[in-house]
Amino acid sequence: MKKYISSFISGFGAGVLQIVPVLKNLACCALIPIASYIAILLDRRANHDNGKMSLKKGLMIGLITGLYAAVFGSIFDLLITFITRNNDFIFAISQLQKVMNDFPLNEKLKQEVMTMITGVARDIQQYGFSALYTVSIIMNNFIINSIFGIVGGLISSQIINSRINSDNSEF
Amino acid sequence: MHLQIPDKNVSNKIIPISVLILLSIINLSNFSQFLVGTSDVFIYFYVASQNLLSLICHQQESKLFDFGNYHSLLCSRCTGIYFGAFMNGIVIMIFEIKKFRWTKFFYFSIFLMIADIIFYQLKFYDYSQIIAIATGLIFGITSIGILFMAIDILVKEFKGSE
């Protein structure tokens, strides 16, 4: 745990920011890679490490940051959905209904998909919880955040190393 | 925690190919609305894509690409990023580009993207999908360049530790 405290801190931060609407829109897919970069910088600062860093370490820090962000992001998302009985999914329903009507599909299939979607929306509005929504949000967060965490970790390590290389070549 | 790649003769190309497959799925999901017309099965793919891509893009309606009744699921900038990354990934793989100073271009691409965001937020000009996709494209191209360079070194690190 202590080894990955920097991942914990920035993963927690990213998890919180993931559910803040305006920041979420601004940061887009950059939130987790930025969190990984901060985690790497914090780790280097804590270990007084000024040399080149191993890409393996960058990958691990990125992955763990992404996983922490997924854990906290999912918890906060589900908690806020439970308290407010509202979320982005409810806002997207009307748009989804409009799109669904435009699709050249048979009515039975349209009905089936709409029943599934409205069932999730009804559960959220009535109980603040939907099993399907919970599973999908947890799975999506874990997949996306760990991938973007790894990408962020690798790119950040490479940038840090190339900066060290260029600093050394100046002398 | 100690990571190890199971196969000792792991090919340097397995990870970049996996990245390219992932990028092709994202690009396909982006235009999944167009697939729905071809087969009913794709309706589930569309609903799943909508849900998944909402985590990596704000999907603001005014910033999506409209084609008649259909629209992309990613905003212009994200479309540029993932399309640019996919295309440059293929180019790097085919021509085996290894020594290129991606980092300098990466800083430049971030500067362009941030400058565009600041300029249209401050109303120097209206939001332009062309500028957004162009800046995204440059960012995607440089990001995948650095990522592939990092993957190359990472594989060497793993091989060296065996």
mmCIF file with all atom_site columns, C-alpha atoms in Angstrom, chain A residues 3-4 18 24-26 28-29 53-57 59-60 63-64 89 92 95-96 98-100 102-106 109 112-113 116-117 133 136-137 140-141 143-144 147-148 150-151 154-155 158-160 162-163, chain B residues 1-3 22 26 32-34 36-37 39-41 43-44 46-48 50-52 54-58 60-61 69-71 75 78 81-82 103 106-107 117 121 143-144 146-147 149-151 153-154 157-158 161:
data_model
loop_
_atom_site.group_PDB
_atom_site.id
_atom_site.type_symbol
_atom_site.label_atom_id
_atom_site.label_alt_id
_atom_site.label_comp_id
_atom_site.label_asym_id
_atom_site.label_entity_id
_atom_site.label_seq_id
_atom_site.pdbx_PDB_ins_code
_atom_site.Cartn_x
_atom_site.Cartn_y
_atom_site.Cartn_z
_atom_site.occupancy
_atom_site.B_iso_or_equiv
_atom_site.pdbx_formal_charge
_atom_site.auth_seq_id
_atom_site.auth_comp_id
_atom_site.auth_asym_id
_atom_site.auth_atom_id
_atom_site.pdbx_PDB_model_num
ATOM 1   C CA . LYS A 1 3   ? 4.578   1.731  -2.207  1.00 0.00 ? 3   LYS A CA 1
ATOM 2   C CA . TYR A 1 4   ? 1.648   3.028  -4.232  1.00 0.00 ? 4   TYR A CA 1
ATOM 3   C CA . GLN A 1 18  ? -14.729 12.065 -12.680 1.00 0.00 ? 18  GLN A CA 1
ATOM 4   C CA . LYS A 1 24  ? -15.522 15.952 -16.277 1.00 0.00 ? 24  LYS A CA 1
ATOM 5   C CA . ASN A 1 25  ? -16.420 17.658 -19.553 1.00 0.00 ? 25  ASN A CA 1
ATOM 6   C CA . LEU A 1 26  ? -13.258 19.744 -19.642 1.00 0.00 ? 26  LEU A CA 1
ATOM 7   C CA . CYS A 1 28  ? -12.508 14.427 -21.138 1.00 0.00 ? 28  CYS A CA 1
ATOM 8   C CA . CYS A 1 29  ? -10.257 11.397 -21.566 1.00 0.00 ? 29  CYS A CA 1
ATOM 9   C CA . MET A 1 53  ? 12.775  5.831  -14.609 1.00 0.00 ? 53  MET A CA 1
ATOM 10  C CA . SER A 1 54  ? 11.894  2.321  -15.650 1.00 0.00 ? 54  SER A CA 1
ATOM 11  C CA . LEU A 1 55  ? 8.921   1.989  -17.993 1.00 0.00 ? 55  LEU A CA 1
ATOM 12  C CA . LYS A 1 56  ? 7.794   -1.034 -15.960 1.00 0.00 ? 56  LYS A CA 1
ATOM 13  C CA . LYS A 1 57  ? 7.433   1.172  -12.901 1.00 0.00 ? 57  LYS A CA 1
ATOM 14  C CA . LEU A 1 59  ? 3.202   1.108  -16.209 1.00 0.00 ? 59  LEU A CA 1
ATOM 15  C CA . MET A 1 60  ? 2.512   -0.176 -12.682 1.00 0.00 ? 60  MET A CA 1
ATOM 16  C CA . LEU A 1 63  ? -2.328  0.913  -13.829 1.00 0.00 ? 63  LEU A CA 1
ATOM 17  C CA . ILE A 1 64  ? -2.786  1.256  -10.064 1.00 0.00 ? 64  ILE A CA 1
ATOM 18  C CA . PHE A 1 89  ? -28.029 8.304  -17.834 1.00 0.00 ? 89  PHE A CA 1
ATOM 19  C CA . ALA A 1 92  ? -29.430 10.877 -21.937 1.00 0.00 ? 92  ALA A CA 1
ATOM 20  C CA . GLN A 1 95  ? -31.927 11.694 -26.598 1.00 0.00 ? 95  GLN A CA 1
ATOM 21  C CA . LEU A 1 96  ? -31.665 7.906  -26.781 1.00 0.00 ? 96  LEU A CA 1
ATOM 22  C CA . LYS A 1 98  ? -35.280 10.114 -30.173 1.00 0.00 ? 98  LYS A CA 1
ATOM 23  C CA . VAL A 1 99  ? -32.358 8.303  -31.813 1.00 0.00 ? 99  VAL A CA 1
ATOM 24  C CA . MET A 1 100 ? -34.068 4.943  -31.373 1.00 0.00 ? 100 MET A CA 1
ATOM 25  C CA . ASP A 1 102 ? -34.947 7.219  -36.199 1.00 0.00 ? 102 ASP A CA 1
ATOM 26  C CA . PHE A 1 103 ? -33.349 3.773  -36.529 1.00 0.00 ? 103 PHE A CA 1
ATOM 27  C CA . PRO A 1 104 ? -34.686 1.511  -39.288 1.00 0.00 ? 104 PRO A CA 1
ATOM 28  C CA . LEU A 1 105 ? -35.415 -1.359 -36.870 1.00 0.00 ? 105 LEU A CA 1
ATOM 29  C CA . ASN A 1 106 ? -38.396 -3.606 -36.410 1.00 0.00 ? 106 ASN A CA 1
ATOM 30  C CA . LEU A 1 109 ? -36.622 -4.937 -31.208 1.00 0.00 ? 109 LEU A CA 1
ATOM 31  C CA . GLU A 1 112 ? -37.223 -4.589 -26.311 1.00 0.00 ? 112 GLU A CA 1
ATOM 32  C CA . VAL A 1 113 ? -34.315 -2.110 -26.130 1.00 0.00 ? 113 VAL A CA 1
ATOM 33  C CA . MET A 1 116 ? -34.503 -2.345 -20.996 1.00 0.00 ? 116 MET A CA 1
ATOM 34  C CA . ILE A 1 117 ? -33.427 1.324  -20.975 1.00 0.00 ? 117 ILE A CA 1
ATOM 35  C CA . TYR A 1 133 ? -26.455 0.330  -14.321 1.00 0.00 ? 133 TYR A CA 1
ATOM 36  C CA . SER A 1 136 ? -22.095 -1.461 -16.405 1.00 0.00 ? 136 SER A CA 1
ATOM 37  C CA . ILE A 1 137 ? -20.612 1.535  -14.552 1.00 0.00 ? 137 ILE A CA 1
ATOM 38  C CA . ASN A 1 140 ? -16.715 0.359  -17.828 1.00 0.00 ? 140 ASN A CA 1
ATOM 39  C CA . ASN A 1 141 ? -14.805 2.306  -15.191 1.00 0.00 ? 141 ASN A CA 1
ATOM 40  C CA . ILE A 1 143 ? -11.753 -1.271 -18.211 1.00 0.00 ? 143 ILE A CA 1
ATOM 41  C CA . ILE A 1 144 ? -11.423 2.346  -19.384 1.00 0.00 ? 144 ILE A CA 1
ATOM 42  C CA . ILE A 1 147 ? -6.292  1.235  -19.982 1.00 0.00 ? 147 ILE A CA 1
ATOM 43  C CA . PHE A 1 148 ? -5.978  5.019  -19.803 1.00 0.00 ? 148 PHE A CA 1
ATOM 44  C CA . ILE A 1 150 ? -1.439  2.401  -18.334 1.00 0.00 ? 150 ILE A CA 1
ATOM 45  C CA . VAL A 1 151 ? -1.277  4.688  -21.392 1.00 0.00 ? 151 VAL A CA 1
ATOM 46  C CA . LEU A 1 154 ? 3.877   4.870  -20.165 1.00 0.00 ? 154 LEU A CA 1
ATOM 47  C CA . ILE A 1 155 ? 3.653   8.247  -21.941 1.00 0.00 ? 155 ILE A CA 1
ATOM 48  C CA . GLN A 1 158 ? 8.734   8.381  -21.676 1.00 0.00 ? 158 GLN A CA 1
ATOM 49  C CA . ILE A 1 159 ? 8.329   12.177 -21.428 1.00 0.00 ? 159 ILE A CA 1
ATOM 50  C CA . ILE A 1 160 ? 10.207  12.308 -18.108 1.00 0.00 ? 160 ILE A CA 1
ATOM 51  C CA . SER A 1 162 ? 13.317  12.209 -22.713 1.00 0.00 ? 162 SER A CA 1
ATOM 52  C CA . ARG A 1 163 ? 13.455  15.402 -20.626 1.00 0.00 ? 163 ARG A CA 1
ATOM 53  C CA . MET B 2 1   ? 4.052   -6.609 -7.201  1.00 0.00 ? 1   MET B CA 1
ATOM 54  C CA . HIS B 2 2   ? 6.141   -8.086 -9.984  1.00 0.00 ? 2   HIS B CA 1
ATOM 55  C CA . LEU B 2 3   ? 4.996   -8.151 -13.605 1.00 0.00 ? 3   LEU B CA 1
ATOM 56  C CA . LEU B 2 22  ? -8.478  -1.353 -29.234 1.00 0.00 ? 22  LEU B CA 1
ATOM 57  C CA . ILE B 2 26  ? -13.173 2.798  -30.364 1.00 0.00 ? 26  ILE B CA 1
ATOM 58  C CA . SER B 2 32  ? -21.933 2.625  -34.427 1.00 0.00 ? 32  SER B CA 1
ATOM 59  C CA . GLN B 2 33  ? -25.173 4.500  -35.251 1.00 0.00 ? 33  GLN B CA 1
ATOM 60  C CA . PHE B 2 34  ? -24.453 3.940  -38.937 1.00 0.00 ? 34  PHE B CA 1
ATOM 61  C CA . VAL B 2 36  ? -27.546 -0.151 -36.850 1.00 0.00 ? 36  VAL B CA 1
ATOM 62  C CA . GLY B 2 37  ? -29.130 0.184  -40.305 1.00 0.00 ? 37  GLY B CA 1
ATOM 63  C CA . SER B 2 39  ? -28.175 -5.362 -39.016 1.00 0.00 ? 39  SER B CA 1
ATOM 64  C CA . ASP B 2 40  ? -30.475 -5.423 -35.990 1.00 0.00 ? 40  ASP B CA 1
ATOM 65  C CA . VAL B 2 41  ? -27.722 -6.977 -33.859 1.00 0.00 ? 41  VAL B CA 1
ATOM 66  C CA . ILE B 2 43  ? -28.482 -1.975 -31.791 1.00 0.00 ? 43  ILE B CA 1
ATOM 67  C CA . TYR B 2 44  ? -26.953 -3.614 -28.699 1.00 0.00 ? 44  TYR B CA 1
ATOM 68  C CA . TYR B 2 46  ? -24.729 0.954  -30.243 1.00 0.00 ? 46  TYR B CA 1
ATOM 69  C CA . VAL B 2 47  ? -26.241 1.059  -26.725 1.00 0.00 ? 47  VAL B CA 1
ATOM 70  C CA . ALA B 2 48  ? -23.040 -0.437 -25.234 1.00 0.00 ? 48  ALA B CA 1
ATOM 71  C CA . GLN B 2 50  ? -22.951 4.973  -26.120 1.00 0.00 ? 50  GLN B CA 1
ATOM 72  C CA . ASN B 2 51  ? -22.480 3.907  -22.504 1.00 0.00 ? 51  ASN B CA 1
ATOM 73  C CA . LEU B 2 52  ? -18.756 3.131  -22.834 1.00 0.00 ? 52  LEU B CA 1
ATOM 74  C CA . SER B 2 54  ? -19.599 8.498  -22.432 1.00 0.00 ? 54  SER B CA 1
ATOM 75  C CA . LEU B 2 55  ? -16.740 7.735  -20.032 1.00 0.00 ? 55  LEU B CA 1
ATOM 76  C CA . ILE B 2 56  ? -14.055 9.016  -22.396 1.00 0.00 ? 56  ILE B CA 1
ATOM 77  C CA . CYS B 2 57  ? -15.867 11.962 -24.007 1.00 0.00 ? 57  CYS B CA 1
ATOM 78  C CA . HIS B 2 58  ? -18.382 14.590 -22.863 1.00 0.00 ? 58  HIS B CA 1
ATOM 79  C CA . GLN B 2 60  ? -21.804 17.425 -26.104 1.00 0.00 ? 60  GLN B CA 1
ATOM 80  C CA . GLU B 2 61  ? -24.466 17.404 -28.822 1.00 0.00 ? 61  GLU B CA 1
ATOM 81  C CA . ASN B 2 69  ? -30.301 11.452 -38.866 1.00 0.00 ? 69  ASN B CA 1
ATOM 82  C CA . TYR B 2 70  ? -27.132 9.941  -37.475 1.00 0.00 ? 70  TYR B CA 1
ATOM 83  C CA . HIS B 2 71  ? -24.234 11.391 -35.523 1.00 0.00 ? 71  HIS B CA 1
ATOM 84  C CA . CYS B 2 75  ? -16.943 14.946 -30.132 1.00 0.00 ? 75  CYS B CA 1
ATOM 85  C CA . CYS B 2 78  ? -11.925 13.039 -29.600 1.00 0.00 ? 78  CYS B CA 1
ATOM 86  C CA . ILE B 2 81  ? -7.512  11.993 -31.423 1.00 0.00 ? 81  ILE B CA 1
ATOM 87  C CA . TYR B 2 82  ? -8.589  8.359  -31.851 1.00 0.00 ? 82  TYR B CA 1
ATOM 88  C CA . THR B 2 103 ? 8.136   14.391 -27.647 1.00 0.00 ? 103 THR B CA 1
ATOM 89  C CA . PHE B 2 106 ? 3.708   16.183 -28.469 1.00 0.00 ? 106 PHE B CA 1
ATOM 90  C CA . TYR B 2 107 ? 4.302   19.420 -26.512 1.00 0.00 ? 107 TYR B CA 1
ATOM 91  C CA . ILE B 2 117 ? -9.864  25.674 -26.179 1.00 0.00 ? 117 ILE B CA 1
ATOM 92  C CA . GLN B 2 121 ? -13.862 29.933 -24.725 1.00 0.00 ? 121 GLN B CA 1
ATOM 93  C CA . SER B 2 143 ? 0.582   10.495 -28.541 1.00 0.00 ? 143 SER B CA 1
ATOM 94  C CA . ILE B 2 144 ? 0.628   7.151  -30.319 1.00 0.00 ? 144 ILE B CA 1
ATOM 95  C CA . ILE B 2 146 ? 5.353   8.312  -27.854 1.00 0.00 ? 146 ILE B CA 1
ATOM 96  C CA . LEU B 2 147 ? 3.253   5.368  -26.683 1.00 0.00 ? 147 LEU B CA 1
ATOM 97  C CA . MET B 2 149 ? 8.243   4.221  -28.423 1.00 0.00 ? 149 MET B CA 1
ATOM 98  C CA . ALA B 2 150 ? 7.496   3.542  -24.725 1.00 0.00 ? 150 ALA B CA 1
ATOM 99  C CA . ILE B 2 151 ? 6.076   0.083  -25.526 1.00 0.00 ? 151 ILE B CA 1
ATOM 100 C CA . ILE B 2 153 ? 11.433  0.155  -24.508 1.00 0.00 ? 153 ILE B CA 1
ATOM 101 C CA . LEU B 2 154 ? 9.053   -1.634 -22.119 1.00 0.00 ? 154 LEU B CA 1
ATOM 102 C CA . GLU B 2 157 ? 12.979  -4.019 -20.254 1.00 0.00 ? 157 GLU B CA 1
ATOM 103 C CA . PHE B 2 158 ? 10.886  -7.164 -19.808 1.00 0.00 ? 158 PHE B CA 1
ATOM 104 C CA . SER B 2 161 ? 14.867  -8.873 -16.820 1.00 0.00 ? 161 SER B CA 1
#
